[in-house]
Short mmCIF file of C-alpha atoms and ligand atoms in Angstrom, two decimals:
data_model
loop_
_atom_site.label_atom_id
_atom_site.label_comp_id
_atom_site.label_asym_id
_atom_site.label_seq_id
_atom_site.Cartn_x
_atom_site.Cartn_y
_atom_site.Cartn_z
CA UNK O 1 10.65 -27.60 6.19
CA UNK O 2 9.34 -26.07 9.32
CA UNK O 3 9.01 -21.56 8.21
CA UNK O 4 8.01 -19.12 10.94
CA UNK O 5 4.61 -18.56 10.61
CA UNK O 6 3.25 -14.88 10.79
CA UNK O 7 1.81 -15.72 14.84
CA UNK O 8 5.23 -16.65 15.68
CA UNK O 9 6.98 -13.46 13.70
CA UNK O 10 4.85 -11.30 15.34
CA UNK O 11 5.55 -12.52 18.60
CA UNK O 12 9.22 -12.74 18.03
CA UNK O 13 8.63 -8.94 17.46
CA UNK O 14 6.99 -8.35 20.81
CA UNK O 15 9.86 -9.79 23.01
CA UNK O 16 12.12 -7.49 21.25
CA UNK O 17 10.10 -4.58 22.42
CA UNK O 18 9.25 -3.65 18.83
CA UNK O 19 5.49 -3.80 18.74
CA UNK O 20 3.23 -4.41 21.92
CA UNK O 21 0.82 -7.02 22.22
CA UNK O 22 -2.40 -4.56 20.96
CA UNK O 23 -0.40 -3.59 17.74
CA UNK O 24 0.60 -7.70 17.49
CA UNK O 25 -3.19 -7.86 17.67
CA UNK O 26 -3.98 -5.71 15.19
CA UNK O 27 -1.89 -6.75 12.32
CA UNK O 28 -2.78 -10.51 13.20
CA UNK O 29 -6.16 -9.08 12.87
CA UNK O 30 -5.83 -7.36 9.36
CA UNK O 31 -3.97 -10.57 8.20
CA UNK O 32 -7.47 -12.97 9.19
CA UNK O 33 -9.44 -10.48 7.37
CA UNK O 34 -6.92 -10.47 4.09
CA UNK O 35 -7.11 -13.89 3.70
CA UNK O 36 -11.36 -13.52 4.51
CA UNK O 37 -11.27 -11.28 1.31
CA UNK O 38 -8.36 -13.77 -0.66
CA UNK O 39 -11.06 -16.22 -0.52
CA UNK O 40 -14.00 -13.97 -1.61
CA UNK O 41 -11.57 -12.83 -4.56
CA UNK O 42 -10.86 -16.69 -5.56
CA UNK O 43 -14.34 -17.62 -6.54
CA UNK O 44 -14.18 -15.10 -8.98
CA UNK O 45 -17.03 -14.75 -11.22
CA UNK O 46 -18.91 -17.86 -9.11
CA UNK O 47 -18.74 -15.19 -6.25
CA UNK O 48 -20.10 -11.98 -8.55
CA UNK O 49 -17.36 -10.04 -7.20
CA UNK O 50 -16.75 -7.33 -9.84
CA UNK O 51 -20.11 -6.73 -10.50
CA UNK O 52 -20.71 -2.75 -9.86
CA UNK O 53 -23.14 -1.65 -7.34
CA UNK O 54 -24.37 1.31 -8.87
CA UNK O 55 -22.42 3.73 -6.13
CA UNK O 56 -19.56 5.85 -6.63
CA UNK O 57 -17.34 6.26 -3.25
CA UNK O 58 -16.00 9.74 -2.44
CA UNK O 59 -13.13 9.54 -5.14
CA UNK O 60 -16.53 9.13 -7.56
CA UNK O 61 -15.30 6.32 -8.59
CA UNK O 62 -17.63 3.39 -9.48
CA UNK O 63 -17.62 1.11 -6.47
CA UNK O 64 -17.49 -2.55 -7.24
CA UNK O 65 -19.34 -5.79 -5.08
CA UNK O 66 -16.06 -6.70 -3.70
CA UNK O 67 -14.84 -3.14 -3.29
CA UNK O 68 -18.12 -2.98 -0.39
CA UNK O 69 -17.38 -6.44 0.96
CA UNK O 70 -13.67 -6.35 1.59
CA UNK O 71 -14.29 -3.23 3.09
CA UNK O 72 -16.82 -4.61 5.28
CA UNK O 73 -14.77 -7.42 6.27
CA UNK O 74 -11.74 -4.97 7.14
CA UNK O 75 -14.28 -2.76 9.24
CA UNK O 76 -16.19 -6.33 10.62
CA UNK O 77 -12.57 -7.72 12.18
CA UNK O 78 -11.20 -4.67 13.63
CA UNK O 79 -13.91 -2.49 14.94
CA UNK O 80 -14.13 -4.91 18.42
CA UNK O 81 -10.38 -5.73 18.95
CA UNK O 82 -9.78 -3.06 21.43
CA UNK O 83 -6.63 -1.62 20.02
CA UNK O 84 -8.18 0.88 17.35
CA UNK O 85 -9.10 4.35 17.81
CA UNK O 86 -11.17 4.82 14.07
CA UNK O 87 -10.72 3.61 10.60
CA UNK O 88 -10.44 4.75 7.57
CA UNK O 89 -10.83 3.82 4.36
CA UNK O 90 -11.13 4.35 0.37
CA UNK O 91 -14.54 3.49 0.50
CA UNK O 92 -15.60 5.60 3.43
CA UNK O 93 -15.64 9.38 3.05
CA UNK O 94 -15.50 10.14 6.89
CA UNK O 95 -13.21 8.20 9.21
CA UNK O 96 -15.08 5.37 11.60
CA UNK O 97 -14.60 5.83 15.42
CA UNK O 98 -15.17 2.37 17.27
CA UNK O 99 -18.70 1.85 18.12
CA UNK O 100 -19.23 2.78 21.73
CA UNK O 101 -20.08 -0.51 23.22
CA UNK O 102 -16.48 -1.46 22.58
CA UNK O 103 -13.31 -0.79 23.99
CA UNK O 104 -11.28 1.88 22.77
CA UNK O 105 -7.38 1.38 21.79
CA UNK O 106 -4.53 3.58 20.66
CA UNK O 107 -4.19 3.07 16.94
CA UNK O 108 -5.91 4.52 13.96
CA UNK O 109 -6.08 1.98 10.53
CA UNK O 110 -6.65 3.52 7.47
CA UNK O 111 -6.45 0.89 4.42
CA UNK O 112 -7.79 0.74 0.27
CA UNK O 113 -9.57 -2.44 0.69
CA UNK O 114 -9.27 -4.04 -2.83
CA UNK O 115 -6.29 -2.30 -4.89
CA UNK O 116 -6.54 -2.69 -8.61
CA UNK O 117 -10.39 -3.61 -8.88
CA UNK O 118 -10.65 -2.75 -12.45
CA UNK O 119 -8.75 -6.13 -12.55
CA UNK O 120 -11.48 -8.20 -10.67
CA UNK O 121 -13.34 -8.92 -14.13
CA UNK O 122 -10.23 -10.31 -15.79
CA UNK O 123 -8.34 -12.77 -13.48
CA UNK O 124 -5.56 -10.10 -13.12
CA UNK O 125 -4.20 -9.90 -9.25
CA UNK O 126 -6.08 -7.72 -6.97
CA UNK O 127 -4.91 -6.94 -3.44
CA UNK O 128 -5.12 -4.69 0.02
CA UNK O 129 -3.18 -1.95 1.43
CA UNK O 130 -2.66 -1.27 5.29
CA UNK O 131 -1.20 1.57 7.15
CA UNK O 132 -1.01 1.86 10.92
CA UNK O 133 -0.46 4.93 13.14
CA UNK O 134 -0.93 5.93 16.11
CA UNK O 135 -3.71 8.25 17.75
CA UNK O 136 -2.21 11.33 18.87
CA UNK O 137 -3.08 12.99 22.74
CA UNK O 138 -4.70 16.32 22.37
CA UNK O 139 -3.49 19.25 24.32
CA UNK O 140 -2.62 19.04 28.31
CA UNK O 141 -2.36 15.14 28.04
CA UNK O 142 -6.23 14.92 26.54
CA UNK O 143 -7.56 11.74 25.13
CA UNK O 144 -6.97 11.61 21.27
CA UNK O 145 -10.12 12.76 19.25
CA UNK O 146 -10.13 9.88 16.78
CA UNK O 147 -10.99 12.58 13.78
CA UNK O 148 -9.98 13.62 10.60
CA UNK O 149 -7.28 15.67 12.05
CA UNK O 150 -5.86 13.38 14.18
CA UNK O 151 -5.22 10.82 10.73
CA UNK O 152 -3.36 13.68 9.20
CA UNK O 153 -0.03 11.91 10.08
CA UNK O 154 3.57 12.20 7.76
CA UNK O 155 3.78 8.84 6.69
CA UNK O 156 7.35 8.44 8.81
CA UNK O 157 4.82 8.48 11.77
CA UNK O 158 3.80 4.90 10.60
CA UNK O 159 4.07 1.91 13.09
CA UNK O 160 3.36 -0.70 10.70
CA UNK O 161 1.92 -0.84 7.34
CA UNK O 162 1.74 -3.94 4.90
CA UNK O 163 -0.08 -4.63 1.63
CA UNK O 164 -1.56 -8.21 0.64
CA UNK O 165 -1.51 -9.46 -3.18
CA UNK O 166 -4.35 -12.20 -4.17
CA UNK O 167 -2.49 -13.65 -7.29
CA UNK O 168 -1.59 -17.27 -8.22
CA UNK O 169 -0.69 -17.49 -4.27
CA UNK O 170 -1.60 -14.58 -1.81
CA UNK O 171 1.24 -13.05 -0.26
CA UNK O 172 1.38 -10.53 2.45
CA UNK O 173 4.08 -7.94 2.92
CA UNK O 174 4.15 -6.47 6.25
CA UNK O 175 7.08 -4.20 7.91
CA UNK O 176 6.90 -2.74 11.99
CA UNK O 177 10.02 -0.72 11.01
CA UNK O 178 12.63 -3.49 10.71
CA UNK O 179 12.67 -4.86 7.66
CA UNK O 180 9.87 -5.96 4.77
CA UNK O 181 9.18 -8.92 5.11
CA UNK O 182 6.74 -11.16 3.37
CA UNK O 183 4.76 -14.46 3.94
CA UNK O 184 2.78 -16.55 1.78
CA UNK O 185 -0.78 -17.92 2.23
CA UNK O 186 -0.12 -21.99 3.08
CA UNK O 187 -3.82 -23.15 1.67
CA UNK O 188 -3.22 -26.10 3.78
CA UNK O 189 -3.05 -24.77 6.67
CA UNK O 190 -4.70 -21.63 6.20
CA UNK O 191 -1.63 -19.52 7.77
CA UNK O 192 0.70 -17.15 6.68
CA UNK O 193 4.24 -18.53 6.51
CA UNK O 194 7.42 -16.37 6.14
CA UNK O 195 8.48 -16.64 2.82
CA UNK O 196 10.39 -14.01 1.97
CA UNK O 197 11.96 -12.66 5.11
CA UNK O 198 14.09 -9.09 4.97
CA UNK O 199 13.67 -8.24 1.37
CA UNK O 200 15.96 -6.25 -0.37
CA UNK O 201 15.40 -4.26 -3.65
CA UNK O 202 17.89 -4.81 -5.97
CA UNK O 203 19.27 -1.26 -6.32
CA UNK O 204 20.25 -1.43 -10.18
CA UNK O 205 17.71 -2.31 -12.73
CA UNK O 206 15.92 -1.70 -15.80
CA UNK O 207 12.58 -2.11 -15.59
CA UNK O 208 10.04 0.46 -15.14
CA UNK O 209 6.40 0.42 -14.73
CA UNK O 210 4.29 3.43 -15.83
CA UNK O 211 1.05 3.71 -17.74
CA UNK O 212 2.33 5.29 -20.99
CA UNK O 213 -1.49 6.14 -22.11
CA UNK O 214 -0.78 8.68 -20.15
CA UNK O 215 2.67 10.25 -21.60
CA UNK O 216 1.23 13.25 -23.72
CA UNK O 217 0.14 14.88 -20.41
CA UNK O 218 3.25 14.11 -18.20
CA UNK O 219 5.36 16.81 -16.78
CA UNK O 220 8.65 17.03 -18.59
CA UNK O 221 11.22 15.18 -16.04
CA UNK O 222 9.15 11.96 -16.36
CA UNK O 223 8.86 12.24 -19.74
CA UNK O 224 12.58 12.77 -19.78
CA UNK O 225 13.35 9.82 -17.93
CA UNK O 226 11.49 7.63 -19.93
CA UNK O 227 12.16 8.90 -23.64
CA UNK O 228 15.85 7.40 -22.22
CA UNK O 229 14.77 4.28 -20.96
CA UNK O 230 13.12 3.64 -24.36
CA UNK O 231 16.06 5.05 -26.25
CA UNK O 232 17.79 2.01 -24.70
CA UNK O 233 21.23 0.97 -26.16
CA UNK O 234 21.50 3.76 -28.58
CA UNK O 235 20.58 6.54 -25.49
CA UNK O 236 22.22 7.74 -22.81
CA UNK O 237 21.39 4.96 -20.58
CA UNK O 238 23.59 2.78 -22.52
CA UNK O 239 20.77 -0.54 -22.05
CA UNK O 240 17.81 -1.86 -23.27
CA UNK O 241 14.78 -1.63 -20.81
CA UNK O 242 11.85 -3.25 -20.20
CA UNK O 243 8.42 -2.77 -19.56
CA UNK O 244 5.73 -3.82 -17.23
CA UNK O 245 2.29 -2.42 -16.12
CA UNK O 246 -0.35 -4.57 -14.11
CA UNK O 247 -2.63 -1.25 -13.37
CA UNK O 248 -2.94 -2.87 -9.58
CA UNK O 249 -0.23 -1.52 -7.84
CA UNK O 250 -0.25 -4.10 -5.16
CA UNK O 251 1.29 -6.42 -8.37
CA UNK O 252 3.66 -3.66 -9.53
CA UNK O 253 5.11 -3.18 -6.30
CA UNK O 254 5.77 -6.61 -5.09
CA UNK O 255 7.27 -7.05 -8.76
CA UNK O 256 9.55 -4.47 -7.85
CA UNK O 257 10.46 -5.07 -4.55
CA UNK O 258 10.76 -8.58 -5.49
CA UNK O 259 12.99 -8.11 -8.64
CA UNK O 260 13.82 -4.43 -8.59
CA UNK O 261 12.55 -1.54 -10.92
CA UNK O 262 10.70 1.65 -11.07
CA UNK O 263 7.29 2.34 -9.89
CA UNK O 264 5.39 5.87 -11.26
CA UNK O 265 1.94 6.78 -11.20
CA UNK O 266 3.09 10.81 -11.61
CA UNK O 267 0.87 13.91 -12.00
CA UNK O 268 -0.29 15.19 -15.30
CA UNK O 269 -2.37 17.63 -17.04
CA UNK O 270 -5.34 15.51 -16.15
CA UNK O 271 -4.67 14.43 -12.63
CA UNK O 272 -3.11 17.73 -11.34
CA UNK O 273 -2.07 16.03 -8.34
CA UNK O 274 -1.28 12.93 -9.42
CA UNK O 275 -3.75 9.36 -9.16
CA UNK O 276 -2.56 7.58 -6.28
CA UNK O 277 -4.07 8.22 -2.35
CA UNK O 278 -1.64 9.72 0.11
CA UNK O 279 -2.61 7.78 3.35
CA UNK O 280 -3.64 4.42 2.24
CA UNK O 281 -1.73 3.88 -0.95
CA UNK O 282 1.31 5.68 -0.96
CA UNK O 283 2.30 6.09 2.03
CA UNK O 284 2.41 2.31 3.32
CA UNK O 285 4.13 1.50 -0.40
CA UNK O 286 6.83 3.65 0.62
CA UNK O 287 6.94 3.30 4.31
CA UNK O 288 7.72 -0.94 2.66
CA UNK O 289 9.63 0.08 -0.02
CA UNK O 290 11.93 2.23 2.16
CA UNK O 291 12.51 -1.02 4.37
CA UNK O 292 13.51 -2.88 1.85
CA UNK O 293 16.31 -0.39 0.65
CA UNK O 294 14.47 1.16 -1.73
CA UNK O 295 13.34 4.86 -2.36
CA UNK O 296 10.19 7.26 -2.74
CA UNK O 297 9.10 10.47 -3.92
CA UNK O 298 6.71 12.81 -5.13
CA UNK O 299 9.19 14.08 -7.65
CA UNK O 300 11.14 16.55 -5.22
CA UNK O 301 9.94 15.31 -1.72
CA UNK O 302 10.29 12.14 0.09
CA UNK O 303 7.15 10.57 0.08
CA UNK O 304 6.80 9.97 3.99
CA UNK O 305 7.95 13.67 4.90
CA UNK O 306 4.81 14.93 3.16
CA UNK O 307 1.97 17.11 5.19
CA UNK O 308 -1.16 15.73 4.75
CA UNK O 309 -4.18 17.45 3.79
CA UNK O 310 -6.60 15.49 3.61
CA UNK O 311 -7.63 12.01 3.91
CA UNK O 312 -8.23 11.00 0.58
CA UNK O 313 -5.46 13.30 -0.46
CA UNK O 314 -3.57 12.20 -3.94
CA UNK O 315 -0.07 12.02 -4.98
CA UNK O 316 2.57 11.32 -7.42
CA UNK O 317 3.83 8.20 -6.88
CA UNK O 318 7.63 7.36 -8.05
CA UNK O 319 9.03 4.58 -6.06
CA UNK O 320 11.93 1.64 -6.05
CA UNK O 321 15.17 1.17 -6.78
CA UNK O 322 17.27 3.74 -4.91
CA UNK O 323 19.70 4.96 -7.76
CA UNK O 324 16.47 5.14 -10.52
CA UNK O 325 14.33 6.91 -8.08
CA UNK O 326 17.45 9.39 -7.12
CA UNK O 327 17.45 9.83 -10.79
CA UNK O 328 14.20 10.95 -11.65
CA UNK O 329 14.12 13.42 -8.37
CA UNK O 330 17.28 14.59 -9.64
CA UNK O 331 15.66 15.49 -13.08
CA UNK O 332 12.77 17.67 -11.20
CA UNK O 333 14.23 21.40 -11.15
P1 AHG F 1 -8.03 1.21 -6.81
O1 AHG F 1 -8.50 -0.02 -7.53
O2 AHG F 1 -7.90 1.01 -5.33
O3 AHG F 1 -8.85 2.44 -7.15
O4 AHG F 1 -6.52 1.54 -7.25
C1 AHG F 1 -6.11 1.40 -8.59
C2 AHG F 1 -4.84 2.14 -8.76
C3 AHG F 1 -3.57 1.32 -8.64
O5 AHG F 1 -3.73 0.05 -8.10
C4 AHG F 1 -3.04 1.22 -10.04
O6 AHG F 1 -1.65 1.35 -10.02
C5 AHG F 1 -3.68 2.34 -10.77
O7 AHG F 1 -4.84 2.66 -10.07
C6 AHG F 1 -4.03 1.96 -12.18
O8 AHG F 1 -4.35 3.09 -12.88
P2 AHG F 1 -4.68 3.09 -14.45
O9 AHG F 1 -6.09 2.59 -14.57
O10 AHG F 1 -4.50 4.51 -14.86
O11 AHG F 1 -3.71 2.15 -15.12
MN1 MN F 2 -5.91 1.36 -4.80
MN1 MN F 3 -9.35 0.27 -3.88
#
């Protein structure tokens, strides 16, 4: 069976007048640098991947061999292109204009390089997370000023985002706005075929995803709505549910958007403003999610109508299936 390879989607996309041929570029770009990194994560320990390098990035976390070089192959693809104002990046504290000796384009990238890399170590899926907007003019028609500032973008201003997942197969999710659609890495070939075209999020389920270590410090609507998912038959929910927690959301989240359920990293007494990263975590999960009939929220406000503050900005995460999302907003006050 002949599938539509990424290439061919993408160009689909540009005849339709969705996406021009620079932002074609760009996301054909990311995808040759995802599977770069898919291969650097598949040798594993032969590769010394998740060995730390003794730095900690501006979230001061520990940064990990393969944190560094997937960001450096992310950087490495795009920064000549031609279609990118700056980048920016989990592992960078500032945001990265294009070198001068090359041309400059009208997008800004911002992306978390390797999602879950506490899981490098122990075989567990790691993956990447892309969101794409565009570089806004300055005042009286002025060239954008690729800064800070001009990232600091509601996520409904995407123009693409996407996340990849190195498991057992690596899998890239991608949406320009119609759709989430997904494509799996053909190790043949070495191209990304379309696998699971216009995905759809099952809109009643019971499975929910959480780190419960967590629960004595949750606020009380989260706690609420999971003391009744656990109560099961005998609560008010009237089911048993189920469980699942991968700790790399990339896994989580194509788990759920694959076969439905409940995504929440919330706030708590201990992370005030919740775990997650605004820009290049939660808002291209939701900007997918949303595509793929699916909901998310901070608790009381949609996730992509939220002001940002700051680039490595955190936020409660509660994401998925529409009428378990609606739920738990509907239990915030
Ligand atoms: P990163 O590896 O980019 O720092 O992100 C890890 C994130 C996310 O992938 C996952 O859902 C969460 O951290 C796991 O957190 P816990 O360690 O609290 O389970
Ligand atoms: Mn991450
Ligand atoms: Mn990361």
């Amino acid at each position: 069976m002949r599938r539509t390879t990424l290439t061919q989607f993408l160009i689909e996309r540009e005849r339709a007048g969705r996406i021009n041929a620079d932002l074609r570029l760009l996301i054909e770009t990311i995808a040759r640098a995802c599977k770069a990194i898919s291969v650097r994560v598949n040798k594993g320990s032969l590769g010394g991947g998740g060995a730390s390098v003794g730095v900690q990035n501006v979230q001061g976390e520990t940064q990990k061999a393969l944190d560094v070089l997937s960001n450096e192959i992310l950087l490495e693809a795009n920064e000549w292109g031609g279609n990118l104002a700056a980048l920016a990046s989990e592992e960078m504290e500032n945001p990265s204009p294009i070198p001068t000796h090359y041309p400059r384009g009208e997008y800004l990238l911002l992306f978390d390089p390797l999602d879950g890399s506490s899981n490098i170590d122990v075989n567990i899926s790691t993956g990447t997370i892309f969101s794409v907007l565009r570089c806004p003019h300055g005042h009286d028609g002025k060239p954008c000023e690729p800064d800070e500032q001009a990232f600091l973008q509601p996520g409904n201003k995407q123009v693409a985002a996407g996340f990849a997942v190195y498991g057992p197969t690596t899998i890239l999710v991608v949406t320009v706005g119609d759709g989430a659609h997904g494509f799996t890495l053909d190790r043949e070939t070495f191209s990304f075929a379309l696998t699971h075209p216009e995905i759809r999020i099952p809109e009643e389920t019971s499975e929910f995803a959480i780190n419960t270590s967590n629960m004595r410090r949750w606020e009380a609507p989260v706690k609420r709505y999971i003391d009744e998912c656990l109560a099961g038959k005998d609560g008010p929910r009237g089911r048993d549910f189920n469980m699942r927690w991968v700790a790399s959301m990339v896994a989580d989240v194509f788990r759920v958007i694959s076969r439905g359920g409940i995504f929440m990293y919330p706030r708590d007494s201990k992370n005030k403003d919740g775990r997650l990263r605004l820009m290049y975590e939660a808002n291209p999960m939701a900007f997918i999610v949303e595509q793929a009939g699916g909901a998310a929220t901070e608790g009381r406000t949609r996730i992509l109508d939220i002001q940002p503050k700051g680039l490595h900005q955190r936020i409660a995460v509660v994401l998925g299936s529409k009428q378990e999302v609606e739920r738990v907003a509907s239990y915030h006050p």
